[in-house]
């Protein structure tokens, strides 16, 4: 049982970092920045926030993948025999990773370029697209955590 406890704990902590970070950013930091900062300062702040947070997301993604595969091999005969809730976690994780890659690979460079050019209108537009994708990713993450913790799709 101890062999399963370590990857399980790391898996839960990595999910907490990623989903909890999105929750904080979307529901706490975003409204606070709107209330406290003007557009240019807000856009500069978000460039810095994303750069720092995405380092943690990369670590979380790596830990989730390694610990998830490890738990599947420790607990089940393989992916095909894993229960439905595990398959939902894998599918949800893949979708979440794809959305994250879109934000980091395409939208963050666009936001950074707009901020460097001091094109505040373009930056605000990009930030709005990022906000929507993070919101979708947050919803998927909460659903995946709900399915995983309740195991309703066993």
PDB file of C-alpha atoms in Angstrom:
ATOM      1  CA  UNK A   1       0.000   0.000   0.000  1.00  0.00           C
ATOM      2  CA  UNK A   2       2.907   2.365   0.707  1.00  0.00           C
ATOM      3  CA  UNK A   3       4.084   1.983  -2.906  1.00  0.00           C
ATOM      4  CA  UNK A   4       0.717   3.404  -4.019  1.00  0.00           C
ATOM      5  CA  UNK A   5       0.569   6.157  -1.376  1.00  0.00           C
ATOM      6  CA  UNK A   6       3.490   8.194  -2.743  1.00  0.00           C
ATOM      7  CA  UNK A   7       2.330   8.481  -6.371  1.00  0.00           C
ATOM      8  CA  UNK A   8      -1.252   9.059  -5.187  1.00  0.00           C
ATOM      9  CA  UNK A   9      -0.169  11.879  -2.870  1.00  0.00           C
ATOM     10  CA  UNK A  10       1.990  13.476  -5.568  1.00  0.00           C
ATOM     11  CA  UNK A  11      -0.890  13.174  -8.051  1.00  0.00           C
ATOM     12  CA  UNK A  12      -3.337  14.918  -5.718  1.00  0.00           C
ATOM     13  CA  UNK A  13      -0.841  17.669  -4.880  1.00  0.00           C
ATOM     14  CA  UNK A  14      -0.064  18.310  -8.554  1.00  0.00           C
ATOM     15  CA  UNK A  15      -3.781  18.544  -9.364  1.00  0.00           C
ATOM     16  CA  UNK A  16      -4.199  20.908  -6.421  1.00  0.00           C
ATOM     17  CA  UNK A  17      -1.438  23.184  -7.721  1.00  0.00           C
ATOM     18  CA  UNK A  18      -2.871  23.340 -11.247  1.00  0.00           C
ATOM     19  CA  UNK A  19      -6.600  23.517 -10.558  1.00  0.00           C
ATOM     20  CA  UNK A  20      -6.171  25.547  -7.370  1.00  0.00           C
ATOM     21  CA  UNK A  21      -3.932  27.997  -9.189  1.00  0.00           C
ATOM     22  CA  UNK A  22      -6.545  28.495 -11.901  1.00  0.00           C
ATOM     23  CA  UNK A  23      -9.249  28.927  -9.241  1.00  0.00           C
ATOM     24  CA  UNK A  24      -7.192  31.586  -7.472  1.00  0.00           C
ATOM     25  CA  UNK A  25      -6.289  33.389 -10.696  1.00  0.00           C
ATOM     26  CA  UNK A  26      -9.809  33.392 -12.103  1.00  0.00           C
ATOM     27  CA  UNK A  27     -11.882  34.075  -9.011  1.00  0.00           C
ATOM     28  CA  UNK A  28      -9.530  36.109  -6.796  1.00  0.00           C
ATOM     29  CA  UNK A  29      -6.606  37.662  -8.667  1.00  0.00           C
ATOM     30  CA  UNK A  30      -8.486  38.683 -11.819  1.00  0.00           C
ATOM     31  CA  UNK A  31     -11.228  40.663 -10.030  1.00  0.00           C
ATOM     32  CA  UNK A  32      -8.631  42.230  -7.709  1.00  0.00           C
ATOM     33  CA  UNK A  33      -6.490  43.405 -10.624  1.00  0.00           C
ATOM     34  CA  UNK A  34      -9.523  44.886 -12.364  1.00  0.00           C
ATOM     35  CA  UNK A  35     -10.406  46.802  -9.207  1.00  0.00           C
ATOM     36  CA  UNK A  36      -6.884  47.967  -8.363  1.00  0.00           C
ATOM     37  CA  UNK A  37      -4.939  48.440 -11.591  1.00  0.00           C
ATOM     38  CA  UNK A  38      -5.265  50.389 -14.807  1.00  0.00           C
ATOM     39  CA  UNK A  39      -5.096  48.493 -18.102  1.00  0.00           C
ATOM     40  CA  UNK A  40      -1.351  48.760 -18.866  1.00  0.00           C
ATOM     41  CA  UNK A  41      -0.284  47.793 -15.336  1.00  0.00           C
ATOM     42  CA  UNK A  42      -2.811  44.945 -15.293  1.00  0.00           C
ATOM     43  CA  UNK A  43      -1.508  43.549 -18.583  1.00  0.00           C
ATOM     44  CA  UNK A  44       2.108  43.763 -17.387  1.00  0.00           C
ATOM     45  CA  UNK A  45       1.151  41.981 -14.185  1.00  0.00           C
ATOM     46  CA  UNK A  46      -0.586  39.152 -16.061  1.00  0.00           C
ATOM     47  CA  UNK A  47       2.464  38.559 -18.262  1.00  0.00           C
ATOM     48  CA  UNK A  48       4.522  38.113 -15.090  1.00  0.00           C
ATOM     49  CA  UNK A  49       1.873  35.984 -13.365  1.00  0.00           C
ATOM     50  CA  UNK A  50       1.495  33.615 -16.316  1.00  0.00           C
ATOM     51  CA  UNK A  51       5.252  33.168 -16.713  1.00  0.00           C
ATOM     52  CA  UNK A  52       5.598  32.201 -13.051  1.00  0.00           C
ATOM     53  CA  UNK A  53       2.446  30.082 -12.814  1.00  0.00           C
ATOM     54  CA  UNK A  54       3.144  28.173 -16.020  1.00  0.00           C
ATOM     55  CA  UNK A  55       6.447  26.904 -14.605  1.00  0.00           C
ATOM     56  CA  UNK A  56       4.405  25.291 -11.840  1.00  0.00           C
ATOM     57  CA  UNK A  57       1.862  23.973 -14.321  1.00  0.00           C
ATOM     58  CA  UNK A  58       4.642  22.261 -16.281  1.00  0.00           C
ATOM     59  CA  UNK A  59       5.857  20.612 -13.084  1.00  0.00           C
ATOM     60  CA  UNK A  60       2.284  19.616 -12.213  1.00  0.00           C
ATOM     61  CA  UNK A  61       1.710  18.150 -15.687  1.00  0.00           C
ATOM     62  CA  UNK A  62       4.879  16.068 -15.427  1.00  0.00           C
ATOM     63  CA  UNK A  63       4.003  14.824 -11.948  1.00  0.00           C
ATOM     64  CA  UNK A  64       0.412  14.060 -12.991  1.00  0.00           C
ATOM     65  CA  UNK A  65       1.556  12.054 -16.009  1.00  0.00           C
ATOM     66  CA  UNK A  66       4.254  10.066 -14.223  1.00  0.00           C
ATOM     67  CA  UNK A  67       2.232   9.406 -11.067  1.00  0.00           C
ATOM     68  CA  UNK A  68      -0.908   8.598 -13.071  1.00  0.00           C
ATOM     69  CA  UNK A  69       0.815   6.040 -15.271  1.00  0.00           C
ATOM     70  CA  UNK A  70       2.562   4.631 -12.226  1.00  0.00           C
ATOM     71  CA  UNK A  71      -0.710   4.197 -10.332  1.00  0.00           C
ATOM     72  CA  UNK A  72      -2.365   2.551 -13.321  1.00  0.00           C
ATOM     73  CA  UNK A  73       0.427  -0.016 -13.474  1.00  0.00           C
ATOM     74  CA  UNK A  74       0.426  -0.529  -9.701  1.00  0.00           C
ATOM     75  CA  UNK A  75      -3.349  -0.900  -9.390  1.00  0.00           C
ATOM     76  CA  UNK A  76      -4.653  -2.183 -12.724  1.00  0.00           C
ATOM     77  CA  UNK A  77      -3.342  -4.375 -15.509  1.00  0.00           C
ATOM     78  CA  UNK A  78      -3.113  -1.354 -17.820  1.00  0.00           C
ATOM     79  CA  UNK A  79      -5.091   1.475 -19.356  1.00  0.00           C
ATOM     80  CA  UNK A  80      -7.721  -0.787 -20.905  1.00  0.00           C
ATOM     81  CA  UNK A  81      -8.656  -2.358 -17.558  1.00  0.00           C
ATOM     82  CA  UNK A  82      -8.694   0.893 -15.599  1.00  0.00           C
ATOM     83  CA  UNK A  83     -12.142   1.920 -14.353  1.00  0.00           C
ATOM     84  CA  UNK A  84     -14.168   4.548 -16.194  1.00  0.00           C
ATOM     85  CA  UNK A  85     -13.331   7.326 -13.699  1.00  0.00           C
ATOM     86  CA  UNK A  86      -9.610   6.799 -14.433  1.00  0.00           C
ATOM     87  CA  UNK A  87     -10.294   6.974 -18.163  1.00  0.00           C
ATOM     88  CA  UNK A  88     -12.270  10.198 -17.612  1.00  0.00           C
ATOM     89  CA  UNK A  89      -9.313  11.619 -15.658  1.00  0.00           C
ATOM     90  CA  UNK A  90      -6.954  10.754 -18.507  1.00  0.00           C
ATOM     91  CA  UNK A  91      -9.255  12.276 -21.127  1.00  0.00           C
ATOM     92  CA  UNK A  92      -9.893  15.386 -19.066  1.00  0.00           C
ATOM     93  CA  UNK A  93      -6.181  15.765 -18.417  1.00  0.00           C
ATOM     94  CA  UNK A  94      -5.402  15.558 -22.125  1.00  0.00           C
ATOM     95  CA  UNK A  95      -7.999  18.237 -22.928  1.00  0.00           C
ATOM     96  CA  UNK A  96      -6.705  20.439 -20.106  1.00  0.00           C
ATOM     97  CA  UNK A  97      -3.139  20.049 -21.343  1.00  0.00           C
ATOM     98  CA  UNK A  98      -4.173  20.955 -24.896  1.00  0.00           C
ATOM     99  CA  UNK A  99      -5.895  24.131 -23.664  1.00  0.00           C
ATOM    100  CA  UNK A 100      -2.870  24.992 -21.536  1.00  0.00           C
ATOM    101  CA  UNK A 101      -0.587  24.525 -24.559  1.00  0.00           C
ATOM    102  CA  UNK A 102      -2.794  26.849 -26.592  1.00  0.00           C
ATOM    103  CA  UNK A 103      -2.553  29.530 -23.925  1.00  0.00           C
ATOM    104  CA  UNK A 104       1.170  29.166 -23.329  1.00  0.00           C
ATOM    105  CA  UNK A 105       2.284  28.436 -26.864  1.00  0.00           C
ATOM    106  CA  UNK A 106       0.079  30.838 -28.795  1.00  0.00           C
ATOM    107  CA  UNK A 107      -1.672  33.381 -26.607  1.00  0.00           C
ATOM    108  CA  UNK A 108       1.004  34.225 -24.036  1.00  0.00           C
ATOM    109  CA  UNK A 109       3.558  35.192 -26.721  1.00  0.00           C
ATOM    110  CA  UNK A 110       0.862  37.313 -28.354  1.00  0.00           C
ATOM    111  CA  UNK A 111       0.106  38.996 -25.012  1.00  0.00           C
ATOM    112  CA  UNK A 112       3.799  39.553 -24.338  1.00  0.00           C
ATOM    113  CA  UNK A 113       4.282  41.126 -27.797  1.00  0.00           C
ATOM    114  CA  UNK A 114       1.277  43.430 -27.324  1.00  0.00           C
ATOM    115  CA  UNK A 115       2.573  44.566 -23.922  1.00  0.00           C
ATOM    116  CA  UNK A 116       6.090  45.172 -25.284  1.00  0.00           C
ATOM    117  CA  UNK A 117       4.597  47.206 -28.153  1.00  0.00           C
ATOM    118  CA  UNK A 118       2.338  49.016 -25.676  1.00  0.00           C
ATOM    119  CA  UNK A 119      -0.645  48.019 -27.804  1.00  0.00           C
ATOM    120  CA  UNK A 120      -3.027  47.946 -24.855  1.00  0.00           C
ATOM    121  CA  UNK A 121      -6.168  47.256 -26.896  1.00  0.00           C
ATOM    122  CA  UNK A 122      -4.621  44.193 -28.537  1.00  0.00           C
ATOM    123  CA  UNK A 123      -3.268  43.047 -25.180  1.00  0.00           C
ATOM    124  CA  UNK A 124      -6.680  43.369 -23.579  1.00  0.00           C
ATOM    125  CA  UNK A 125      -8.192  41.295 -26.380  1.00  0.00           C
ATOM    126  CA  UNK A 126      -5.615  38.550 -25.935  1.00  0.00           C
ATOM    127  CA  UNK A 127      -6.045  38.602 -22.167  1.00  0.00           C
ATOM    128  CA  UNK A 128      -9.799  38.157 -22.671  1.00  0.00           C
ATOM    129  CA  UNK A 129      -9.179  35.063 -24.817  1.00  0.00           C
ATOM    130  CA  UNK A 130      -6.775  33.695 -22.220  1.00  0.00           C
ATOM    131  CA  UNK A 131      -9.337  34.340 -19.483  1.00  0.00           C
ATOM    132  CA  UNK A 132     -11.994  32.356 -21.353  1.00  0.00           C
ATOM    133  CA  UNK A 133      -9.690  29.392 -21.965  1.00  0.00           C
ATOM    134  CA  UNK A 134      -8.540  29.388 -18.343  1.00  0.00           C
ATOM    135  CA  UNK A 135     -12.199  29.470 -17.293  1.00  0.00           C
ATOM    136  CA  UNK A 136     -12.967  26.454 -19.492  1.00  0.00           C
ATOM    137  CA  UNK A 137      -9.880  24.673 -18.164  1.00  0.00           C
ATOM    138  CA  UNK A 138     -10.931  25.444 -14.598  1.00  0.00           C
ATOM    139  CA  UNK A 139     -14.380  23.947 -15.206  1.00  0.00           C
ATOM    140  CA  UNK A 140     -12.873  20.822 -16.756  1.00  0.00           C
ATOM    141  CA  UNK A 141     -10.406  20.563 -13.873  1.00  0.00           C
ATOM    142  CA  UNK A 142     -13.155  20.833 -11.263  1.00  0.00           C
ATOM    143  CA  UNK A 143     -15.204  18.187 -13.094  1.00  0.00           C
ATOM    144  CA  UNK A 144     -12.195  15.854 -13.328  1.00  0.00           C
ATOM    145  CA  UNK A 145     -11.438  16.313  -9.620  1.00  0.00           C
ATOM    146  CA  UNK A 146     -15.122  15.664  -8.848  1.00  0.00           C
ATOM    147  CA  UNK A 147     -15.192  12.479 -10.903  1.00  0.00           C
ATOM    148  CA  UNK A 148     -11.856  11.306  -9.485  1.00  0.00           C
ATOM    149  CA  UNK A 149     -12.752  11.937  -5.875  1.00  0.00           C
ATOM    150  CA  UNK A 150     -16.303  10.581  -6.046  1.00  0.00           C
ATOM    151  CA  UNK A 151     -15.525   7.785  -8.508  1.00  0.00           C
ATOM    152  CA  UNK A 152     -19.084   8.138  -9.797  1.00  0.00           C
ATOM    153  CA  UNK A 153     -18.238   6.607 -13.152  1.00  0.00           C
ATOM    154  CA  UNK A 154     -16.945   3.301 -11.731  1.00  0.00           C
TER     155      UNK A 154
END
